[in-house]
Short mmCIF file of C-alpha atoms in Angstrom, two decimals:
data_model
loop_
_atom_site.label_atom_id
_atom_site.label_comp_id
_atom_site.label_asym_id
_atom_site.label_seq_id
_atom_site.Cartn_x
_atom_site.Cartn_y
_atom_site.Cartn_z
CA UNK A 1 28.91 -10.67 24.20
CA UNK A 2 28.65 -11.78 27.76
CA UNK A 3 25.37 -13.87 28.14
CA UNK A 4 23.41 -15.99 31.27
CA UNK A 5 21.61 -19.40 31.62
CA UNK A 6 18.91 -19.98 32.36
CA UNK A 7 17.35 -23.22 34.05
CA UNK A 8 13.80 -24.68 31.66
CA UNK A 9 12.28 -27.73 31.58
CA UNK A 10 14.24 -29.54 28.76
CA UNK A 11 17.83 -28.31 29.57
CA UNK A 12 19.31 -24.72 29.67
CA UNK A 13 19.27 -21.99 27.79
CA UNK A 14 21.77 -19.41 26.52
CA UNK A 15 20.60 -15.61 26.84
CA UNK A 16 22.32 -12.71 25.95
CA UNK A 17 22.55 -9.79 27.46
CA UNK A 18 23.75 -6.02 26.02
CA UNK A 19 22.56 -4.68 22.90
CA UNK A 20 20.25 -6.58 20.47
CA UNK A 21 19.51 -9.58 22.65
CA UNK A 22 15.93 -10.00 21.96
CA UNK A 23 16.95 -10.95 19.26
CA UNK A 24 18.29 -14.24 17.78
CA UNK A 25 21.11 -13.17 16.11
CA UNK A 26 22.48 -9.73 15.60
CA UNK A 27 21.91 -9.61 12.31
CA UNK A 28 18.23 -9.37 12.10
CA UNK A 29 17.80 -6.83 13.27
CA UNK A 30 18.13 -5.63 8.98
CA UNK A 31 15.13 -8.85 8.70
CA UNK A 32 11.71 -7.23 9.27
CA UNK A 33 12.70 -3.15 8.38
CA UNK A 34 10.28 -1.75 7.13
CA UNK A 35 9.64 2.34 5.50
CA UNK A 36 7.55 2.55 8.36
CA UNK A 37 11.39 3.53 10.14
CA UNK A 38 11.49 6.52 7.96
CA UNK A 39 9.18 7.96 10.19
CA UNK A 40 11.90 8.68 12.87
CA UNK A 41 13.40 11.23 10.72
CA UNK A 42 10.09 13.02 9.96
CA UNK A 43 9.11 13.32 13.52
CA UNK A 44 12.96 14.71 14.47
CA UNK A 45 13.40 16.50 11.36
CA UNK A 46 10.04 18.63 11.84
CA UNK A 47 11.27 19.40 15.75
CA UNK A 48 13.97 21.74 13.99
CA UNK A 49 12.06 22.96 11.39
CA UNK A 50 9.22 24.15 13.41
CA UNK A 51 11.93 25.46 15.87
CA UNK A 52 12.68 28.13 12.97
CA UNK A 53 9.16 29.48 12.39
CA UNK A 54 8.24 29.84 15.88
CA UNK A 55 7.76 33.20 16.47
CA UNK A 56 9.33 33.15 20.11
CA UNK A 57 13.05 32.65 19.70
CA UNK A 58 15.67 32.67 22.67
CA UNK A 59 19.28 32.55 23.37
CA UNK A 60 20.56 28.82 22.26
CA UNK A 61 17.58 28.36 20.33
CA UNK A 62 18.41 27.73 17.32
CA UNK A 63 21.87 26.23 17.61
CA UNK A 64 19.62 23.33 19.64
CA UNK A 65 16.87 23.11 16.48
CA UNK A 66 20.48 22.71 14.03
CA UNK A 67 21.48 19.70 16.64
CA UNK A 68 18.06 18.28 16.36
CA UNK A 69 18.65 18.88 12.72
CA UNK A 70 22.23 17.05 12.09
CA UNK A 71 20.68 13.81 14.47
CA UNK A 72 18.00 14.10 12.08
CA UNK A 73 20.23 13.45 8.98
CA UNK A 74 22.54 11.35 11.05
CA UNK A 75 19.40 9.52 11.26
CA UNK A 76 18.52 9.27 7.13
CA UNK A 77 21.91 8.38 6.60
CA UNK A 78 21.65 5.49 8.90
CA UNK A 79 18.45 4.51 7.88
CA UNK A 80 18.94 4.78 4.25
CA UNK A 81 22.27 2.44 4.76
CA UNK A 82 20.79 -0.02 6.50
CA UNK A 83 17.94 -0.42 4.62
CA UNK A 84 20.64 -0.71 1.38
CA UNK A 85 21.42 -3.96 3.95
CA UNK A 86 18.17 -4.89 4.26
CA UNK A 87 17.14 -4.87 -0.12
CA UNK A 88 19.63 -6.92 -0.56
CA UNK A 89 19.36 -9.62 2.76
CA UNK A 90 15.83 -9.79 2.23
CA UNK A 91 14.55 -9.07 -1.28
CA UNK A 92 11.20 -11.35 -0.45
CA UNK A 93 10.28 -9.31 2.46
CA UNK A 94 11.57 -5.56 1.58
CA UNK A 95 9.29 -6.60 -1.96
CA UNK A 96 6.38 -8.10 0.29
CA UNK A 97 6.18 -4.48 2.94
CA UNK A 98 4.63 -3.77 -0.71
CA UNK A 99 2.15 -5.85 -1.03
CA UNK A 100 0.86 -5.38 2.03
CA UNK A 101 -2.22 -3.67 2.35
CA UNK A 102 -1.33 -1.91 6.06
CA UNK A 103 2.79 -1.37 5.58
CA UNK A 104 2.74 -0.23 2.62
CA UNK A 105 1.20 3.19 3.52
CA UNK A 106 4.58 3.88 4.92
CA UNK A 107 5.95 3.09 1.67
CA UNK A 108 5.52 7.36 2.09
CA UNK A 109 7.66 7.90 4.72
CA UNK A 110 11.44 7.50 2.97
CA UNK A 111 10.04 10.59 0.25
CA UNK A 112 8.87 12.71 3.48
CA UNK A 113 11.86 11.93 5.27
CA UNK A 114 13.56 13.30 2.94
CA UNK A 115 12.22 16.28 1.94
CA UNK A 116 12.54 17.24 5.13
CA UNK A 117 16.09 16.68 6.18
CA UNK A 118 16.79 19.34 3.29
CA UNK A 119 14.70 22.09 4.31
CA UNK A 120 16.23 21.51 7.98
CA UNK A 121 19.55 21.95 5.62
CA UNK A 122 18.42 25.38 4.44
CA UNK A 123 17.34 26.70 7.71
CA UNK A 124 19.82 25.40 9.84
CA UNK A 125 22.41 23.50 8.45
CA UNK A 126 23.96 26.20 6.45
CA UNK A 127 25.25 27.97 9.20
CA UNK A 128 27.29 24.77 9.41
CA UNK A 129 28.37 24.32 5.98
CA UNK A 130 27.61 27.47 4.32
CA UNK A 131 24.17 29.09 2.33
CA UNK A 132 25.73 27.56 -1.37
CA UNK A 133 26.38 23.18 0.12
CA UNK A 134 22.72 23.95 2.06
CA UNK A 135 21.26 25.08 -1.34
CA UNK A 136 22.93 22.28 -2.67
CA UNK A 137 22.05 19.74 -0.57
CA UNK A 138 18.33 20.97 -0.25
CA UNK A 139 17.90 20.86 -4.23
CA UNK A 140 19.22 16.87 -4.02
CA UNK A 141 17.36 16.13 -0.86
CA UNK A 142 13.33 18.13 -2.46
CA UNK A 143 14.27 16.92 -5.76
CA UNK A 144 14.06 13.66 -4.59
CA UNK A 145 11.76 13.79 -2.29
CA UNK A 146 9.80 15.03 -4.58
CA UNK A 147 9.94 12.24 -7.41
CA UNK A 148 10.11 9.78 -5.14
CA UNK A 149 6.15 11.19 -3.52
CA UNK A 150 4.42 11.47 -6.40
CA UNK A 151 5.26 8.07 -6.57
CA UNK A 152 3.70 6.97 -4.58
CA UNK A 153 0.26 9.51 -5.15
CA UNK A 154 -0.26 6.98 -7.57
CA UNK A 155 2.23 3.19 -7.40
CA UNK A 156 0.87 2.72 -3.47
CA UNK A 157 -3.58 3.96 -4.48
CA UNK A 158 -2.80 1.88 -7.39
CA UNK A 159 -1.80 -1.55 -5.72
CA UNK A 160 -4.93 -0.64 -3.85
CA UNK A 161 -7.33 -0.17 -6.16
CA UNK A 162 -5.73 -3.54 -7.83
CA UNK A 163 -3.76 -5.19 -6.11
CA UNK A 164 -6.12 -6.00 -2.49
CA UNK A 165 -8.76 -7.59 -1.36
CA UNK A 166 -9.91 -4.28 1.13
CA UNK A 167 -13.33 -3.11 3.31
CA UNK A 168 -14.34 -0.58 5.25
CA UNK A 169 -12.39 -2.64 8.27
CA UNK A 170 -9.63 -2.21 6.22
CA UNK A 171 -9.39 1.62 6.24
CA UNK A 172 -7.53 3.53 8.28
CA UNK A 173 -5.15 7.08 9.19
CA UNK A 174 -1.58 5.78 7.49
CA UNK A 175 -3.71 5.46 4.06
CA UNK A 176 -2.48 9.22 3.85
CA UNK A 177 1.15 8.57 4.28
CA UNK A 178 1.27 8.20 0.36
CA UNK A 179 -0.59 10.94 -0.66
CA UNK A 180 0.81 13.87 1.79
CA UNK A 181 4.42 13.87 0.23
CA UNK A 182 3.97 16.26 -2.50
CA UNK A 183 1.90 18.23 0.02
CA UNK A 184 4.95 18.50 2.04
CA UNK A 185 7.19 19.18 -1.18
CA UNK A 186 4.96 21.73 -2.43
CA UNK A 187 5.56 23.69 1.35
CA UNK A 188 9.26 23.08 1.63
CA UNK A 189 9.81 23.61 -2.09
CA UNK A 190 8.60 27.15 -1.62
CA UNK A 191 11.51 27.76 0.49
CA UNK A 192 13.57 26.95 -2.46
CA UNK A 193 12.28 29.13 -5.12
CA UNK A 194 14.08 32.17 -3.50
CA UNK A 195 17.73 30.39 -4.39
CA UNK A 196 16.73 29.55 -8.09
CA UNK A 197 17.67 31.66 -11.05
CA UNK A 198 14.85 33.73 -11.45
CA UNK A 199 12.23 33.75 -14.40
CA UNK A 200 11.79 30.88 -15.74
CA UNK A 201 12.78 28.27 -13.06
CA UNK A 202 11.08 30.07 -10.34
CA UNK A 203 7.94 30.36 -11.94
CA UNK A 204 8.44 26.38 -12.82
CA UNK A 205 8.73 25.39 -9.24
CA UNK A 206 6.36 27.79 -7.89
CA UNK A 207 3.53 26.02 -10.49
CA UNK A 208 5.17 22.86 -9.82
CA UNK A 209 4.92 23.10 -5.85
CA UNK A 210 1.03 24.70 -6.57
CA UNK A 211 -0.16 21.95 -8.47
CA UNK A 212 1.86 19.01 -6.12
CA UNK A 213 -0.61 21.09 -3.75
CA UNK A 214 -3.79 20.31 -5.33
CA UNK A 215 -2.47 16.58 -5.79
CA UNK A 216 -1.72 15.99 -2.73
CA UNK A 217 -5.17 17.89 -1.05
CA UNK A 218 -7.69 16.39 -3.75
CA UNK A 219 -6.51 13.07 -2.86
CA UNK A 220 -6.70 14.13 0.31
CA UNK A 221 -10.44 15.08 0.29
CA UNK A 222 -10.83 11.45 -1.04
CA UNK A 223 -9.24 9.51 1.73
CA UNK A 224 -10.53 11.72 4.77
CA UNK A 225 -13.87 10.77 4.62
CA UNK A 226 -13.63 7.37 4.74
CA UNK A 227 -11.06 7.49 7.61
CA UNK A 228 -14.03 9.68 9.26
CA UNK A 229 -16.95 6.49 8.15
CA UNK A 230 -13.81 3.78 9.73
CA UNK A 231 -13.97 5.29 13.06
CA UNK A 232 -17.66 6.39 14.02
CA UNK A 233 -18.72 2.86 12.29
CA UNK A 234 -15.79 0.39 13.13
CA UNK A 235 -13.74 2.67 16.05
CA UNK A 236 -10.24 2.79 15.82
CA UNK A 237 -9.59 -1.11 15.34
CA UNK A 238 -6.08 -2.38 16.93
CA UNK A 239 -4.65 -0.44 20.66
CA UNK A 240 -1.45 -0.06 18.15
CA UNK A 241 -3.26 1.01 15.11
CA UNK A 242 -4.91 3.96 17.48
CA UNK A 243 -1.72 6.60 17.17
CA UNK A 244 -2.17 6.91 13.42
CA UNK A 245 -4.53 8.55 13.71
CA UNK A 246 -2.83 11.86 14.49
CA UNK A 247 -1.36 11.42 11.16
CA UNK A 248 -4.65 13.41 9.31
CA UNK A 249 -3.70 16.35 11.00
CA UNK A 250 -0.94 15.94 8.35
CA UNK A 251 -2.41 16.86 5.61
CA UNK A 252 -4.57 19.69 7.13
CA UNK A 253 -0.89 21.46 9.36
CA UNK A 254 0.73 20.84 6.06
CA UNK A 255 -1.30 22.69 3.68
CA UNK A 256 -1.89 25.24 5.77
CA UNK A 257 1.51 25.67 5.37
CA UNK A 258 2.43 25.49 1.99
CA UNK A 259 -0.40 27.46 0.82
CA UNK A 260 1.52 30.39 2.69
CA UNK A 261 4.99 30.09 2.01
CA UNK A 262 3.82 29.61 -1.47
CA UNK A 263 2.42 33.01 -0.95
CA UNK A 264 5.29 34.36 0.05
CA UNK A 265 6.75 33.03 -2.79
CA UNK A 266 4.39 33.91 -5.29
CA UNK A 267 5.22 38.13 -4.40
CA UNK A 268 7.80 38.93 -6.27
CA UNK A 269 7.82 35.80 -9.00
CA UNK A 270 4.57 36.67 -10.31
CA UNK A 271 3.01 40.05 -10.22
CA UNK A 272 -0.19 40.87 -9.78
CA UNK A 273 -2.91 40.25 -9.49
CA UNK A 274 -1.96 36.58 -9.04
CA UNK A 275 0.50 37.46 -5.84
CA UNK A 276 -2.27 39.57 -4.94
CA UNK A 277 -4.84 36.31 -4.82
CA UNK A 278 -2.17 34.27 -3.90
CA UNK A 279 -1.53 36.17 -0.04
CA UNK A 280 -5.66 35.39 0.26
CA UNK A 281 -5.93 32.11 -0.05
CA UNK A 282 -2.81 31.70 2.23
CA UNK A 283 -5.76 33.44 4.56
CA UNK A 284 -8.84 32.22 3.52
CA UNK A 285 -7.85 29.16 3.13
CA UNK A 286 -5.20 28.44 5.56
CA UNK A 287 -7.09 29.79 9.06
CA UNK A 288 -10.63 27.37 8.07
CA UNK A 289 -8.39 24.29 7.49
CA UNK A 290 -6.53 25.68 10.47
CA UNK A 291 -9.65 25.35 12.62
CA UNK A 292 -10.44 21.37 11.11
CA UNK A 293 -7.03 20.97 12.68
CA UNK A 294 -7.76 21.58 16.18
CA UNK A 295 -11.28 20.13 15.93
CA UNK A 296 -8.89 17.15 14.95
CA UNK A 297 -6.88 17.54 17.01
CA UNK A 298 -9.23 17.54 19.65
CA UNK A 299 -10.55 14.48 18.65
CA UNK A 300 -7.56 13.00 18.82
CA UNK A 301 -6.02 13.48 21.58
CA UNK A 302 -9.52 12.37 23.35
CA UNK A 303 -8.84 9.48 21.48
CA UNK A 304 -5.22 8.64 22.78
CA UNK A 305 -5.75 9.55 26.49
CA UNK A 306 -9.05 6.48 25.95
CA UNK A 307 -6.24 3.78 24.14
CA UNK A 308 -3.43 4.95 27.31
CA UNK A 309 -5.92 3.77 29.50
CA UNK A 310 -6.45 0.64 27.90
CA UNK A 311 -2.88 -0.10 28.22
CA UNK A 312 -1.23 1.14 24.94
CA UNK A 313 1.31 -0.94 23.58
CA UNK A 314 4.90 0.46 22.55
CA UNK A 315 5.32 0.64 18.49
CA UNK A 316 7.02 2.18 15.44
CA UNK A 317 3.13 3.82 14.98
CA UNK A 318 3.55 6.48 18.36
CA UNK A 319 5.90 8.36 15.90
CA UNK A 320 2.86 9.21 14.63
CA UNK A 321 2.72 11.55 17.12
CA UNK A 322 5.38 13.99 16.00
CA UNK A 323 5.03 15.20 12.73
CA UNK A 324 2.23 15.61 11.87
CA UNK A 325 1.41 17.87 15.02
CA UNK A 326 4.95 20.06 13.61
CA UNK A 327 2.69 20.75 11.06
CA UNK A 328 -0.34 22.23 12.59
CA UNK A 329 2.35 24.50 14.49
CA UNK A 330 4.23 25.38 11.17
CA UNK A 331 0.81 26.23 10.18
CA UNK A 332 0.36 28.29 13.37
CA UNK A 333 3.54 30.00 13.10
CA UNK A 334 2.98 31.19 8.97
CA UNK A 335 -0.63 32.38 10.16
CA UNK A 336 0.85 34.42 12.62
CA UNK A 337 3.48 35.38 9.97
CA UNK A 338 0.91 36.78 8.08
CA UNK A 339 -2.17 38.72 10.28
CA UNK A 340 0.60 39.32 13.59
CA UNK A 341 -2.15 38.01 15.49
CA UNK A 342 -1.63 36.94 19.29
CA UNK A 343 -3.76 33.75 18.75
CA UNK A 344 -1.81 31.90 16.22
CA UNK A 345 1.38 33.21 18.11
CA UNK A 346 0.35 31.51 21.66
CA UNK A 347 -0.79 28.16 19.91
CA UNK A 348 2.11 27.88 17.93
CA UNK A 349 4.23 28.37 21.01
CA UNK A 350 2.26 25.94 23.00
CA UNK A 351 2.11 23.25 20.12
CA UNK A 352 5.52 23.27 20.06
CA UNK A 353 6.22 22.24 23.67
CA UNK A 354 3.30 19.27 22.90
CA UNK A 355 5.75 18.30 20.12
CA UNK A 356 8.74 19.04 22.26
CA UNK A 357 7.75 16.76 25.19
CA UNK A 358 5.62 13.84 22.83
CA UNK A 359 8.81 13.67 20.47
CA UNK A 360 11.18 13.18 23.34
CA UNK A 361 8.93 10.43 24.81
CA UNK A 362 8.71 8.58 21.34
CA UNK A 363 12.85 8.84 20.61
CA UNK A 364 13.10 7.15 24.25
CA UNK A 365 11.18 5.10 24.25
CA UNK A 366 12.10 4.07 20.28
CA UNK A 367 16.06 3.56 21.64
CA UNK A 368 15.16 1.24 24.93
CA UNK A 369 13.39 -0.94 22.66
CA UNK A 370 15.66 -0.48 19.64
CA UNK A 371 18.26 -1.78 21.96
CA UNK A 372 17.19 -4.75 23.39
CA UNK A 373 15.85 -5.29 20.13
CA UNK A 374 12.39 -5.42 20.68
CA UNK A 375 11.00 -3.13 18.03
CA UNK A 376 13.44 -5.61 14.89
CA UNK A 377 10.66 -7.92 15.38
CA UNK A 378 7.72 -6.32 14.82
CA UNK A 379 5.73 -8.06 11.69
CA UNK A 380 4.20 -6.22 8.74
CA UNK A 381 0.67 -6.42 10.34
CA UNK A 382 -0.16 -2.58 10.30
CA UNK A 383 -3.73 -2.15 9.27
CA UNK A 384 -6.49 -4.73 10.23
CA UNK A 385 -6.81 -8.51 7.83
CA UNK A 386 -8.94 -8.05 4.78
CA UNK A 387 -13.05 -8.27 5.38
CA UNK A 388 -14.56 -11.63 4.28
#
């Protein structure tokens, strides 16, 4: 690797050029690798998955979406391998992530990354590997993501209730991260229902998805008022944390998506009157929840514009601009599929264009800072120190 020389007051310092030049040693790339990195898989995967649901399609669109899915799959494999190395070489740091009140929240990212890539395999990957193989991959990834997601929904809140000293100053939107995975599993599991054996297997999967819908929905209703209170009383906190306000869109948009996809899955499985009730719930829950999602989108956009005016620095929290927005796109698309109104169709397409722009911006910045090694020097200081 090429080096250059820099004269300092105490002598000459050798400076590396090329990749990872901001690190003391290339192996340090694994030293601080936290679960928050899996947000990049989520953000990339939702770009592909949301494309399939859009009411507007054109030539080459599906192929492009499939390429993005493949990129998300490669990211998942690469990050999983790197995270394994991190656990082997730096076990104390790896365990410390779950003991940090900020970074612990991002344990919700790996299960959502698994289910997102699994769904992309079923929706898009089947064009390359065949339907049977795609269903098998999705079943494996969905099952792993669902189990791990339920675990984080219990484990991280338990740690917060028993091991962390927290106050209103510690509340930030990433508190939703550990409890959103079951909602993602509910939405993606609905797509698997037609591919499992008819009868008891389909009913079991459908009811499990509805149960996970409830788990995440009621947990979100517990956390969301605290986030609102924090933003009103203590503002957004550090600039780096500002993008996390977009995370609130995740459970909102995903719940709309889940309610409507589950309604579709329930039609041949449950029969009337429950199938009609599920269909009505998808619409009557989905529209009000989507309305609140749009209001939060406006608030998040205003807060983000304000942060950019104050020179918002780049950090991995920027990936919060992607997956949550993608769930609002899929929510709008599922509502359009149910009622076929131009309102939801136009909203889905406009927000998808914004999603692609956000993803491209964040991806380029991640590659640039990752190439230099700067991103791998970030500490676990996400959130704010406990109040005294």
